[in-house]
Short mmCIF file of C-alpha atoms and ligand atoms in Angstrom, two decimals:
data_model
loop_
_atom_site.label_atom_id
_atom_site.label_comp_id
_atom_site.label_asym_id
_atom_site.label_seq_id
_atom_site.Cartn_x
_atom_site.Cartn_y
_atom_site.Cartn_z
CA MET C 24 -86.15 7.27 -22.81
CA ASP C 25 -82.98 5.52 -24.00
CA MET C 26 -80.56 4.64 -21.31
CA VAL C 27 -76.99 5.72 -22.05
CA VAL C 28 -74.40 3.43 -20.55
CA LYS C 29 -71.10 5.29 -20.43
CA GLU C 30 -67.95 3.27 -20.78
CA LYS C 31 -65.18 3.86 -18.31
CA ALA C 32 -62.89 6.56 -19.67
CA LYS C 33 -59.84 5.09 -21.37
CA SER C 34 -57.78 7.94 -19.99
CA ILE C 35 -58.37 6.50 -16.51
CA LEU C 36 -56.50 3.27 -15.83
CA ASP C 37 -58.52 0.10 -15.33
CA GLN C 38 -56.14 -1.19 -12.74
CA TYR C 39 -54.17 1.32 -10.72
CA LYS C 40 -50.90 -0.43 -11.46
CA TYR C 41 -48.70 2.43 -10.21
CA LYS C 42 -50.39 2.45 -6.81
CA PRO C 43 -48.28 0.61 -4.25
CA GLY C 44 -49.78 -2.20 -2.17
CA PRO C 45 -52.11 -5.01 -3.11
CA ASP C 46 -55.26 -2.91 -3.69
CA LYS C 47 -55.22 -1.81 -7.32
CA GLU C 48 -58.96 -1.15 -7.53
CA SER C 49 -59.75 1.69 -5.15
CA THR C 50 -58.27 5.15 -4.94
CA HIS C 51 -56.38 6.54 -1.95
CA TYR C 52 -59.00 9.26 -1.45
CA CYS C 53 -61.38 9.30 1.53
CA PRO C 54 -65.02 8.27 0.94
CA GLY C 55 -67.02 11.23 -0.38
CA CYS C 56 -63.92 13.18 -1.46
CA GLY C 57 -64.33 15.28 -4.61
CA HIS C 58 -60.91 14.56 -6.09
CA GLY C 59 -61.92 11.15 -7.53
CA ASN C 60 -64.99 12.64 -9.23
CA VAL C 61 -62.95 15.37 -10.85
CA HIS C 62 -60.35 12.84 -12.04
CA LYS C 63 -63.12 10.86 -13.72
CA MET C 64 -64.51 13.94 -15.43
CA ILE C 65 -61.07 14.94 -16.70
CA GLY C 66 -60.52 11.42 -18.04
CA GLU C 67 -63.87 11.47 -19.83
CA ALA C 68 -63.30 14.93 -21.31
CA VAL C 69 -59.84 13.97 -22.57
CA ASP C 70 -61.34 10.86 -24.21
CA GLU C 71 -64.19 12.77 -25.78
CA LEU C 72 -61.86 15.39 -27.21
CA GLY C 73 -59.51 12.70 -28.51
CA VAL C 74 -56.39 14.24 -26.97
CA ALA C 75 -55.28 11.40 -24.66
CA ASP C 76 -52.08 10.77 -26.60
CA ARG C 77 -50.89 14.35 -26.10
CA ALA C 78 -52.37 15.13 -22.68
CA VAL C 79 -50.05 15.92 -19.76
CA LEU C 80 -51.49 16.33 -16.30
CA MET C 81 -49.53 18.23 -13.65
CA SER C 82 -50.40 17.02 -10.21
CA PRO C 83 -49.70 19.18 -7.18
CA VAL C 84 -48.58 18.63 -3.64
CA GLY C 85 -51.71 17.89 -1.65
CA CYS C 86 -54.11 14.95 -1.42
CA SER C 87 -54.00 14.60 -5.21
CA VAL C 88 -50.20 14.27 -5.26
CA PHE C 89 -50.71 10.69 -6.43
CA ALA C 90 -53.09 11.55 -9.28
CA TYR C 91 -50.68 9.67 -11.56
CA TYR C 92 -51.83 6.37 -10.03
CA TYR C 93 -55.08 6.77 -11.89
CA PHE C 94 -54.52 8.46 -15.23
CA ASN C 95 -53.56 6.87 -18.49
CA MET C 96 -51.80 9.90 -19.95
CA GLY C 97 -48.66 11.95 -19.61
CA HIS C 98 -47.96 13.10 -16.10
CA ILE C 99 -45.62 15.30 -14.12
CA GLN C 100 -45.74 15.59 -10.35
CA VAL C 101 -44.70 19.12 -9.58
CA ALA C 102 -43.25 20.95 -6.57
CA HIS C 103 -45.79 22.63 -4.28
CA GLY C 104 -47.59 25.46 -6.10
CA ARG C 105 -45.40 25.27 -9.19
CA ALA C 106 -47.73 23.44 -11.58
CA PRO C 107 -48.46 26.54 -13.70
CA ALA C 108 -44.72 27.18 -14.18
CA ALA C 109 -44.03 23.56 -15.12
CA ALA C 110 -47.08 23.54 -17.40
CA THR C 111 -45.77 26.71 -19.07
CA GLY C 112 -42.46 24.97 -19.76
CA VAL C 113 -44.07 21.86 -21.21
CA LYS C 114 -46.51 23.82 -23.35
CA ARG C 115 -43.89 26.17 -24.73
CA ALA C 116 -41.41 23.41 -25.45
CA GLN C 117 -44.05 21.09 -26.93
CA PRO C 118 -46.95 23.29 -28.11
CA HIS C 119 -48.96 20.30 -29.37
CA THR C 120 -49.38 18.93 -25.83
CA ILE C 121 -52.56 19.54 -23.86
CA VAL C 122 -51.33 20.58 -20.44
CA MET C 123 -53.60 20.51 -17.44
CA SER C 124 -52.60 21.86 -14.09
CA TYR C 125 -54.49 20.19 -11.24
CA GLN C 126 -54.23 22.06 -7.95
CA GLY C 127 -55.78 22.32 -4.50
CA ASP C 128 -56.48 25.63 -2.78
CA GLY C 129 -53.38 25.44 -0.57
CA ASP C 130 -51.24 24.61 -3.58
CA LEU C 131 -52.74 27.16 -5.98
CA ALA C 132 -53.79 30.06 -3.77
CA ALA C 133 -51.23 29.92 -0.92
CA ILE C 134 -47.71 28.78 -1.83
CA GLY C 135 -48.45 28.97 -5.56
CA GLY C 136 -50.45 32.21 -5.49
CA ASN C 137 -48.03 34.21 -7.56
CA ASN C 138 -47.36 31.32 -9.94
CA ILE C 139 -51.00 31.07 -10.99
CA LEU C 140 -51.38 34.84 -11.18
CA GLN C 141 -48.42 35.21 -13.53
CA ALA C 142 -49.38 32.25 -15.74
CA ALA C 143 -52.93 33.61 -16.03
CA ASN C 144 -51.62 37.10 -16.72
CA ARG C 145 -49.34 35.80 -19.47
CA GLY C 146 -52.34 34.03 -20.94
CA GLU C 147 -50.53 30.71 -21.20
CA ASN C 148 -52.47 28.31 -23.38
CA MET C 149 -53.19 25.86 -20.57
CA THR C 150 -56.06 24.48 -18.54
CA VAL C 151 -56.19 24.69 -14.76
CA PHE C 152 -58.46 22.63 -12.51
CA PHE C 153 -58.63 24.30 -9.14
CA ILE C 154 -60.07 22.12 -6.39
CA ASN C 155 -61.41 24.42 -3.71
CA ASN C 156 -62.25 22.48 -0.56
CA ALA C 157 -61.58 25.42 1.76
CA ILE C 158 -58.90 23.54 3.70
CA TYR C 159 -55.50 21.82 3.51
CA GLY C 160 -56.70 18.22 3.30
CA MET C 161 -53.42 16.33 3.05
CA THR C 162 -51.68 17.84 6.03
CA GLY C 163 -54.57 17.44 8.44
CA GLY C 164 -57.02 20.28 7.95
CA GLN C 165 -55.15 23.56 8.32
CA MET C 166 -56.57 26.87 7.12
CA ALA C 167 -56.31 27.55 3.38
CA PRO C 168 -56.63 30.93 1.64
CA THR C 169 -60.19 29.88 0.75
CA THR C 170 -61.21 28.91 4.31
CA LEU C 171 -64.46 30.68 5.20
CA LEU C 172 -64.80 33.32 7.90
CA GLY C 173 -65.73 31.52 11.08
CA GLN C 174 -64.62 28.12 9.73
CA ARG C 175 -62.78 26.05 12.29
CA THR C 176 -59.61 24.37 11.12
CA SER C 177 -56.66 22.98 13.02
CA THR C 178 -54.90 26.37 12.69
CA THR C 179 -58.04 28.45 13.30
CA PRO C 180 -59.54 26.42 16.17
CA ARG C 181 -61.86 29.27 17.11
CA GLY C 182 -62.76 29.98 13.50
CA ARG C 183 -61.15 32.19 10.85
CA THR C 184 -61.50 35.88 11.58
CA ARG C 185 -61.01 38.77 9.22
CA ALA C 186 -58.82 40.51 11.78
CA ASN C 187 -56.40 37.61 12.20
CA GLU C 188 -56.39 35.80 8.88
CA GLY C 189 -58.16 38.11 6.45
CA PHE C 190 -60.90 37.21 4.03
CA PRO C 191 -61.20 34.10 1.88
CA ILE C 192 -59.60 34.62 -1.53
CA ARG C 193 -61.92 34.34 -4.50
CA VAL C 194 -59.70 33.02 -7.26
CA CYS C 195 -62.11 33.31 -10.19
CA GLU C 196 -62.94 36.90 -9.34
CA LEU C 197 -59.26 37.72 -8.83
CA LEU C 198 -58.23 36.25 -12.19
CA ALA C 199 -61.19 37.90 -13.90
CA SER C 200 -59.52 41.22 -13.13
CA LEU C 201 -56.74 40.21 -15.56
CA GLU C 202 -56.93 40.83 -19.28
CA ALA C 203 -55.58 37.55 -20.61
CA PRO C 204 -57.66 34.61 -19.28
CA VAL C 205 -60.22 33.35 -21.81
CA TYR C 206 -62.39 31.11 -19.69
CA LEU C 207 -63.05 31.17 -15.95
CA GLU C 208 -65.91 29.30 -14.35
CA ARG C 209 -66.77 28.21 -10.82
CA VAL C 210 -68.72 24.97 -10.44
CA ALA C 211 -69.54 22.70 -7.50
CA LEU C 212 -69.93 19.02 -6.70
CA ILE C 213 -73.22 19.05 -4.81
CA ASP C 214 -75.86 17.10 -6.73
CA PRO C 215 -76.34 15.58 -10.19
CA LYS C 216 -77.25 18.95 -11.68
CA THR C 217 -74.21 20.86 -10.43
CA THR C 218 -72.01 17.86 -11.20
CA ALA C 219 -73.24 17.80 -14.80
CA LYS C 220 -72.31 21.50 -15.07
CA ALA C 221 -68.89 20.75 -13.65
CA ARG C 222 -68.35 18.04 -16.25
CA LYS C 223 -69.31 20.45 -19.03
CA ALA C 224 -67.00 23.17 -17.72
CA ILE C 225 -64.06 20.75 -17.45
CA LYS C 226 -64.49 19.67 -21.04
CA LYS C 227 -64.89 23.23 -22.24
CA ALA C 228 -61.72 24.34 -20.47
CA ILE C 229 -59.74 21.67 -22.31
CA GLN C 230 -61.50 22.49 -25.56
CA MET C 231 -60.37 26.12 -25.21
CA GLN C 232 -56.77 24.95 -25.12
CA VAL C 233 -57.27 22.61 -28.08
CA GLU C 234 -58.51 25.65 -30.03
CA GLY C 235 -55.43 27.59 -28.94
CA ARG C 236 -57.44 30.28 -27.15
CA GLY C 237 -55.32 30.67 -24.03
CA PHE C 238 -55.63 30.41 -20.27
CA SER C 239 -58.66 28.63 -18.77
CA LEU C 240 -59.43 27.81 -15.16
CA VAL C 241 -62.31 25.89 -13.65
CA GLU C 242 -62.72 26.27 -9.90
CA ILE C 243 -64.51 23.29 -8.43
CA LEU C 244 -66.07 23.57 -4.96
CA SER C 245 -65.35 20.09 -3.75
CA PRO C 246 -66.20 18.18 -0.56
CA CYS C 247 -63.54 17.21 1.96
CA PRO C 248 -65.54 15.16 4.49
CA THR C 249 -62.42 14.26 6.47
CA GLY C 250 -61.10 17.81 6.80
CA TRP C 251 -64.54 19.17 7.57
CA LYS C 252 -65.34 16.28 9.96
CA LEU C 253 -68.67 15.69 8.25
CA SER C 254 -70.32 12.74 6.52
CA PRO C 255 -70.26 12.80 2.69
CA PRO C 256 -73.96 13.86 2.40
CA ASP C 257 -73.50 16.55 5.07
CA SER C 258 -70.40 17.77 3.24
CA ARG C 259 -72.39 18.40 0.09
CA GLU C 260 -74.99 20.24 2.10
CA TRP C 261 -72.21 22.25 3.74
CA ILE C 262 -71.06 23.43 0.31
CA THR C 263 -74.57 24.64 -0.51
CA LYS C 264 -75.09 26.37 2.81
CA ASN C 265 -71.66 27.82 3.51
CA MET C 266 -69.54 27.93 0.37
CA LEU C 267 -72.02 29.10 -2.26
CA PRO C 268 -72.74 32.46 -0.55
CA VAL C 269 -69.01 33.23 -0.51
CA PHE C 270 -68.07 31.57 -3.79
CA PRO C 271 -70.98 32.15 -6.19
CA LEU C 272 -71.13 29.68 -9.06
CA GLY C 273 -71.04 30.96 -12.58
CA VAL C 274 -69.00 31.96 -15.57
CA TYR C 275 -66.53 34.77 -14.87
CA ARG C 276 -65.02 34.98 -18.35
CA ASP C 277 -65.92 33.28 -21.60
CA ARG C 278 -64.21 34.12 -24.85
CA SER C 279 -65.13 30.85 -26.56
CA LYS C 280 -67.19 32.57 -29.22
CA GLU C 281 -64.81 35.41 -29.95
CA GLU C 282 -62.66 35.35 -33.03
CA LEU C 283 -59.22 34.10 -32.23
CA PRO C 284 -56.63 36.87 -32.09
CA PRO C 285 -53.73 36.52 -34.54
CA VAL C 286 -51.06 34.30 -33.05
CA GLU C 287 -48.03 36.28 -32.00
CA GLU C 288 -45.22 33.79 -32.18
CA PRO C 289 -42.49 34.72 -29.69
CA LYS C 290 -39.12 34.78 -31.42
CA LEU C 291 -37.21 31.81 -30.13
CA GLU C 292 -33.45 31.84 -30.35
CA THR C 293 -31.29 28.81 -29.89
CA VAL C 294 -29.13 28.88 -26.78
CA ALA C 295 -26.07 29.33 -28.99
CA GLU C 296 -27.66 32.33 -30.74
CA ALA C 297 -28.68 33.90 -27.44
CA LEU C 298 -25.18 33.53 -26.07
CA GLY C 299 -23.43 34.45 -29.30
CA ILE C 300 -21.59 31.14 -29.39
CA GLN C 301 -20.41 29.57 -32.62
CA THR C 302 -21.46 25.98 -33.22
CA GLY C 303 -20.67 23.23 -35.71
CA GLU C 304 -17.72 23.58 -38.06
CA ALA C 305 -17.26 27.27 -37.26
CA ALA C 306 -16.83 26.62 -33.56
CA THR C 307 -13.31 26.92 -32.29
CA ILE C 308 -13.41 24.91 -29.13
CA PRO C 309 -9.91 24.69 -27.72
CA LYS C 310 -8.57 21.24 -26.99
CA PRO C 311 -7.05 20.87 -23.53
CA SER C 312 -3.27 20.56 -23.63
CA ALA C 313 -3.48 17.81 -21.03
CA PRO C 314 -6.31 16.32 -18.98
CA LEU C 315 -6.52 17.54 -15.40
CA ARG C 316 -5.11 15.26 -12.74
CA GLU C 317 -8.33 15.70 -10.78
CA THR C 318 -11.57 17.61 -11.13
CA VAL C 319 -11.47 20.98 -9.40
CA ARG C 320 -14.47 21.43 -7.10
CA MET C 321 -14.08 24.91 -5.83
CA LYS C 322 -15.98 27.16 -3.48
CA VAL C 323 -15.22 30.88 -3.71
CA ALA C 324 -16.60 32.88 -0.80
CA GLY C 325 -16.42 36.38 0.65
CA PHE C 326 -18.62 39.38 1.20
CA GLY C 327 -20.88 41.05 -1.36
CA GLY C 328 -18.93 43.71 -3.26
CA GLN C 329 -15.62 41.78 -3.23
CA GLY C 330 -16.27 40.45 -6.70
CA ILE C 331 -16.69 36.86 -5.56
CA LEU C 332 -19.10 35.86 -8.29
CA PHE C 333 -16.90 37.62 -10.86
CA LEU C 334 -13.87 35.68 -9.66
CA GLY C 335 -15.78 32.42 -10.03
CA GLU C 336 -16.94 33.39 -13.50
CA VAL C 337 -13.46 34.30 -14.65
CA LEU C 338 -12.05 31.05 -13.24
CA ALA C 339 -14.68 29.09 -15.13
CA GLU C 340 -14.10 31.11 -18.28
CA ALA C 341 -10.33 30.56 -18.08
CA GLY C 342 -10.97 26.85 -17.55
CA MET C 343 -13.07 26.86 -20.67
CA GLN C 344 -10.35 28.74 -22.58
CA ALA C 345 -7.99 25.97 -21.52
CA GLY C 346 -10.33 23.43 -23.13
CA HIS C 347 -11.83 21.96 -19.96
CA ARG C 348 -15.45 21.42 -19.03
CA VAL C 349 -16.67 23.93 -16.51
CA THR C 350 -19.67 25.01 -14.46
CA TRP C 351 -20.27 28.12 -12.38
CA LEU C 352 -23.11 28.33 -9.91
CA PRO C 353 -23.69 31.55 -7.99
CA SER C 354 -25.29 31.52 -4.59
CA TYR C 355 -26.73 34.86 -3.60
CA GLY C 356 -27.21 36.05 -0.05
CA PRO C 357 -30.41 37.95 0.67
CA GLU C 358 -28.54 41.26 0.59
CA MET C 359 -27.04 42.86 -2.52
CA ARG C 360 -24.05 44.39 -0.76
CA GLY C 361 -22.43 43.82 2.56
CA GLY C 362 -23.78 40.28 2.93
CA THR C 363 -21.92 37.10 2.17
CA ALA C 364 -21.65 35.76 -1.34
CA ASN C 365 -20.32 32.51 -2.66
CA CYS C 366 -20.20 30.53 -5.83
CA HIS C 367 -19.37 27.02 -6.90
CA VAL C 368 -16.93 26.36 -9.73
CA VAL C 369 -16.20 22.98 -11.26
CA ILE C 370 -13.39 22.51 -13.79
CA SER C 371 -13.02 19.03 -15.17
CA SER C 372 -11.75 16.89 -18.01
CA GLU C 373 -14.86 14.75 -17.63
CA ARG C 374 -18.51 15.60 -18.15
CA ILE C 375 -19.80 17.38 -15.06
CA GLY C 376 -22.72 15.70 -13.31
CA SER C 377 -23.69 18.54 -10.99
CA PRO C 378 -22.63 22.16 -10.64
CA THR C 379 -23.18 22.05 -6.89
CA VAL C 380 -20.08 21.83 -4.73
CA SER C 381 -20.84 20.75 -1.19
CA LEU C 382 -17.45 19.17 -0.37
CA PRO C 383 -14.88 21.35 -2.16
CA ASN C 384 -11.30 20.34 -2.84
CA VAL C 385 -10.43 24.04 -3.19
CA LEU C 386 -11.69 26.85 -0.99
CA VAL C 387 -10.95 30.48 -1.79
CA ALA C 388 -11.99 32.44 1.29
CA MET C 389 -11.95 36.22 1.02
CA ASN C 390 -13.25 37.10 4.48
CA ARG C 391 -13.43 35.58 7.93
CA PRO C 392 -17.14 34.61 8.07
CA SER C 393 -16.75 32.72 4.78
CA TYR C 394 -13.59 31.03 6.02
CA GLU C 395 -15.33 29.90 9.20
CA ARG C 396 -18.40 28.78 7.35
CA PHE C 397 -16.73 26.64 4.70
CA VAL C 398 -13.30 25.54 5.92
CA ASN C 399 -14.57 22.38 7.57
CA ASP C 400 -16.30 21.32 4.36
CA VAL C 401 -13.01 21.11 2.44
CA ILE C 402 -11.93 17.51 1.91
CA ASP C 403 -8.69 16.19 3.46
CA ASN C 404 -5.58 17.36 1.59
CA GLY C 405 -7.74 19.94 -0.15
CA MET C 406 -6.40 23.38 -1.01
CA LEU C 407 -7.16 26.49 0.99
CA LEU C 408 -6.40 29.98 -0.29
CA TYR C 409 -7.35 32.75 2.06
CA ASP C 410 -6.97 36.50 2.11
CA SER C 411 -4.58 36.86 5.04
CA SER C 412 -5.05 40.65 5.04
CA LEU C 413 -8.61 40.13 6.26
CA ILE C 414 -8.41 36.71 7.90
CA GLU C 415 -5.92 36.77 10.75
CA GLY C 416 -5.26 34.57 13.74
CA VAL C 417 -7.46 31.73 12.57
CA PRO C 418 -6.49 28.11 13.19
CA VAL C 419 -5.48 26.68 9.82
CA PRO C 420 -6.21 22.93 9.70
CA GLU C 421 -3.10 20.78 9.25
CA ARG C 422 -5.06 18.46 6.97
CA LEU C 423 -5.24 21.14 4.23
CA ARG C 424 -2.68 22.60 1.85
CA SER C 425 -2.99 26.23 2.90
CA TYR C 426 -1.84 29.38 1.15
CA ALA C 427 -2.09 32.71 2.94
CA ILE C 428 -2.30 35.44 0.29
CA PRO C 429 -2.51 39.05 1.48
CA ALA C 430 -4.73 39.79 -1.49
CA THR C 431 -6.35 42.97 -0.18
CA GLN C 432 -2.99 44.42 0.85
CA ILE C 433 -1.48 43.64 -2.55
CA ALA C 434 -4.52 45.14 -4.29
CA ASP C 435 -4.17 48.28 -2.17
CA SER C 436 -0.50 48.59 -3.11
CA ILE C 437 -1.45 48.40 -6.79
CA GLY C 438 -3.96 51.17 -6.22
CA ASN C 439 -7.40 49.58 -5.92
CA THR C 440 -8.74 47.32 -3.16
CA ARG C 441 -11.35 45.97 -5.51
CA VAL C 442 -8.87 43.90 -7.53
CA ALA C 443 -8.13 41.66 -4.52
CA ASN C 444 -10.23 39.03 -6.28
CA VAL C 445 -7.96 39.09 -9.34
CA VAL C 446 -4.88 38.92 -7.10
CA MET C 447 -6.40 35.72 -5.74
CA LEU C 448 -6.98 34.47 -9.28
CA GLY C 449 -3.29 35.07 -10.01
CA ALA C 450 -2.28 33.28 -6.83
CA TYR C 451 -4.37 30.23 -7.71
CA LEU C 452 -2.84 30.23 -11.18
CA GLY C 453 0.66 30.60 -9.76
CA ILE C 454 0.20 27.68 -7.38
CA THR C 455 -1.56 25.27 -9.71
CA GLY C 456 -0.63 26.28 -13.25
CA ILE C 457 -4.07 24.96 -14.21
CA PHE C 458 -4.25 27.38 -17.13
CA ASP C 459 -1.73 29.80 -18.49
CA ARG C 460 -1.52 33.54 -17.96
CA GLU C 461 -2.80 34.31 -21.46
CA GLN C 462 -5.91 32.20 -20.92
CA ALA C 463 -6.60 33.98 -17.63
CA LEU C 464 -6.13 37.35 -19.34
CA ASN C 465 -8.50 36.36 -22.15
CA ALA C 466 -11.08 35.40 -19.56
CA LEU C 467 -10.65 38.76 -17.84
CA ARG C 468 -10.98 40.61 -21.16
CA LEU C 469 -14.25 38.80 -21.83
CA HIS C 470 -15.70 39.70 -18.43
CA ILE C 471 -14.47 43.25 -17.86
CA ARG C 472 -16.75 45.76 -19.51
CA ARG C 473 -14.64 48.87 -18.86
CA THR C 474 -11.55 48.36 -20.97
CA GLN C 475 -9.62 51.06 -19.07
CA LEU C 476 -9.60 48.66 -16.11
CA LEU C 477 -7.78 45.94 -18.04
CA ASP C 478 -4.29 47.18 -17.19
CA LEU C 479 -5.06 47.30 -13.50
CA ASN C 480 -6.43 43.76 -13.59
CA GLU C 481 -3.40 42.51 -15.50
CA LYS C 482 -1.17 43.99 -12.81
CA ALA C 483 -3.29 42.35 -10.11
CA LEU C 484 -3.06 39.00 -11.87
CA ASP C 485 0.73 39.21 -12.10
CA ALA C 486 1.09 40.35 -8.49
CA GLY C 487 -1.04 37.41 -7.35
CA MET C 488 1.05 34.94 -9.37
CA LYS C 489 4.20 36.35 -7.78
CA ALA C 490 2.77 36.21 -4.27
CA ALA C 491 1.78 32.58 -4.51
CA SER C 492 3.99 30.66 -2.16
CA PRO C 493 3.17 27.88 0.30
CA LYS C 494 2.55 29.09 3.85
CA LYS C 495 4.35 26.23 5.47
C1 LIG I 517 -42.75 23.44 0.21
C2 LIG I 517 -43.83 22.77 0.99
N1 LIG I 517 -44.52 23.47 1.92
C3 LIG I 517 -45.50 22.86 2.63
C4 LIG I 517 -45.79 21.56 2.42
C5 LIG I 517 -46.86 20.89 3.25
N2 LIG I 517 -48.09 20.69 2.48
C6 LIG I 517 -48.33 19.56 1.85
S1 LIG I 517 -49.81 19.55 1.08
C7 LIG I 517 -50.15 21.10 1.63
C8 LIG I 517 -51.44 21.78 1.31
C9 LIG I 517 -52.46 20.90 0.70
O1 LIG I 517 -53.68 21.52 0.60
P1 LIG I 517 -54.44 21.76 -0.74
O2 LIG I 517 -53.54 22.34 -1.77
O3 LIG I 517 -55.65 22.56 -0.43
O4 LIG I 517 -54.81 20.31 -1.25
P2 LIG I 517 -55.73 19.17 -0.61
O5 LIG I 517 -54.81 18.32 0.21
O6 LIG I 517 -56.78 19.84 0.22
O7 LIG I 517 -56.26 18.47 -1.78
C10 LIG I 517 -49.10 21.59 2.39
C11 LIG I 517 -49.11 22.92 3.03
C12 LIG I 517 -45.04 20.85 1.45
N3 LIG I 517 -45.28 19.57 1.18
N4 LIG I 517 -44.08 21.49 0.76
S1 LIG I 518 -58.51 14.73 3.32
FE1 LIG I 518 -60.16 15.70 2.17
S2 LIG I 518 -59.27 16.24 0.18
FE2 LIG I 518 -57.93 14.76 1.15
S3 LIG I 518 -58.57 12.78 0.39
FE3 LIG I 518 -59.62 13.10 2.32
S4 LIG I 518 -61.55 14.03 1.76
FE4 LIG I 518 -60.21 14.23 0.01
#
């Protein structure tokens, strides 16, 4: 019999140059761990299929978080459980890439449970390698969704029970209940025979993607000697004895021989098309009359239902009408109504690095809890506008330029409490003159759907401008 000497996969680095420390030869995995074996098989499959130059591996949070030390291919290290979402983005933006999501059972079946379900259900053309070692390895052996009944872990010291923690989740079976996946197989790293099957399945799952068939997942029952507190040989035996009865090996879906369905290309619009914005020559982007003296970093806060997010949007829109660069970032409370709401608005003559405002130079506070929550964040000599109809008897810091605007009272006198936000818009305009009345009105017209409300809002804007006067 001819002996076949396999070369080391080119998709695996010779020297682990990205690994910190002097040892560039050995991996960071424990002896007997399955992760290294699976890495090698992925590297070999990628080589054999000739896709190394377009392969992108998504590594998870877990023991394999550093998978990028070892691979010679594209790589993204993704937030815990989010590899399928990131892989979706890469694949859709760059359809020629071969995206592989590499995930442990904590990552894929616990925190990322819904992510994998949705990606599989959408039938994303991606390949998922799911390393099931029935435990959280990286964090010290806590229970995973795949932990077996009776299995002792640091969070189930007396063993997992169905009453307390429920049953182990069988991912292949679960995904096989969905219409879209094209290939699902469970394999194991026990002996040369099962390992050879695992290698074949890994290659096939990538091949499915190369052929454009859709979503594939290979679940690999993999030893974790450290988490299981067993020697490497005993770990492999443990898989045979304990995992196989719960997680039977086999193919759960295989559409490799079926004719490919016609490709339904989703209609992709450009951002400009989607937003109805003119670009190029046709675009009429106003030039600012004068650059701003300083960038406005504003926090607008109040309770849900006060139109806080609307106020922020209109401010940003008016800023844009005045030719400035703007961002608007809403921050939703858990409740739809009655809870607190706030948003961040930046208006600048410069390019804006981040839409997040943690230290505002302007705070618009529309109720007392918001005032109390954010007033200390405002920078020295910053501006404070507060609705003095709702916020009474509060200590106003001397270090701020404060304006007490009875916005709710004014809105009531006009006939509708709900335009207190626009009164505040008028007040801000009156104090700063950052944009002119017409620009603010244009912004309101763009954001108010019911045209019969325009008159009321115009009145509120004017009343706010009139009311704007320094408190002290
Ligand atoms: C948002 C978030 N939650 C929790 C953690 C803690 N954490 C790190 S890895 C991990 C689970 C790892 O287990 P698994 O996915 O099974 O991979 P393994 O380490 O066994 O390969 C957890 C819970 C984290 N890093 N981030
Ligand atoms: S803890 Fe387990 S999964 Fe993590 S490296 Fe060690 S053996 Fe592998």
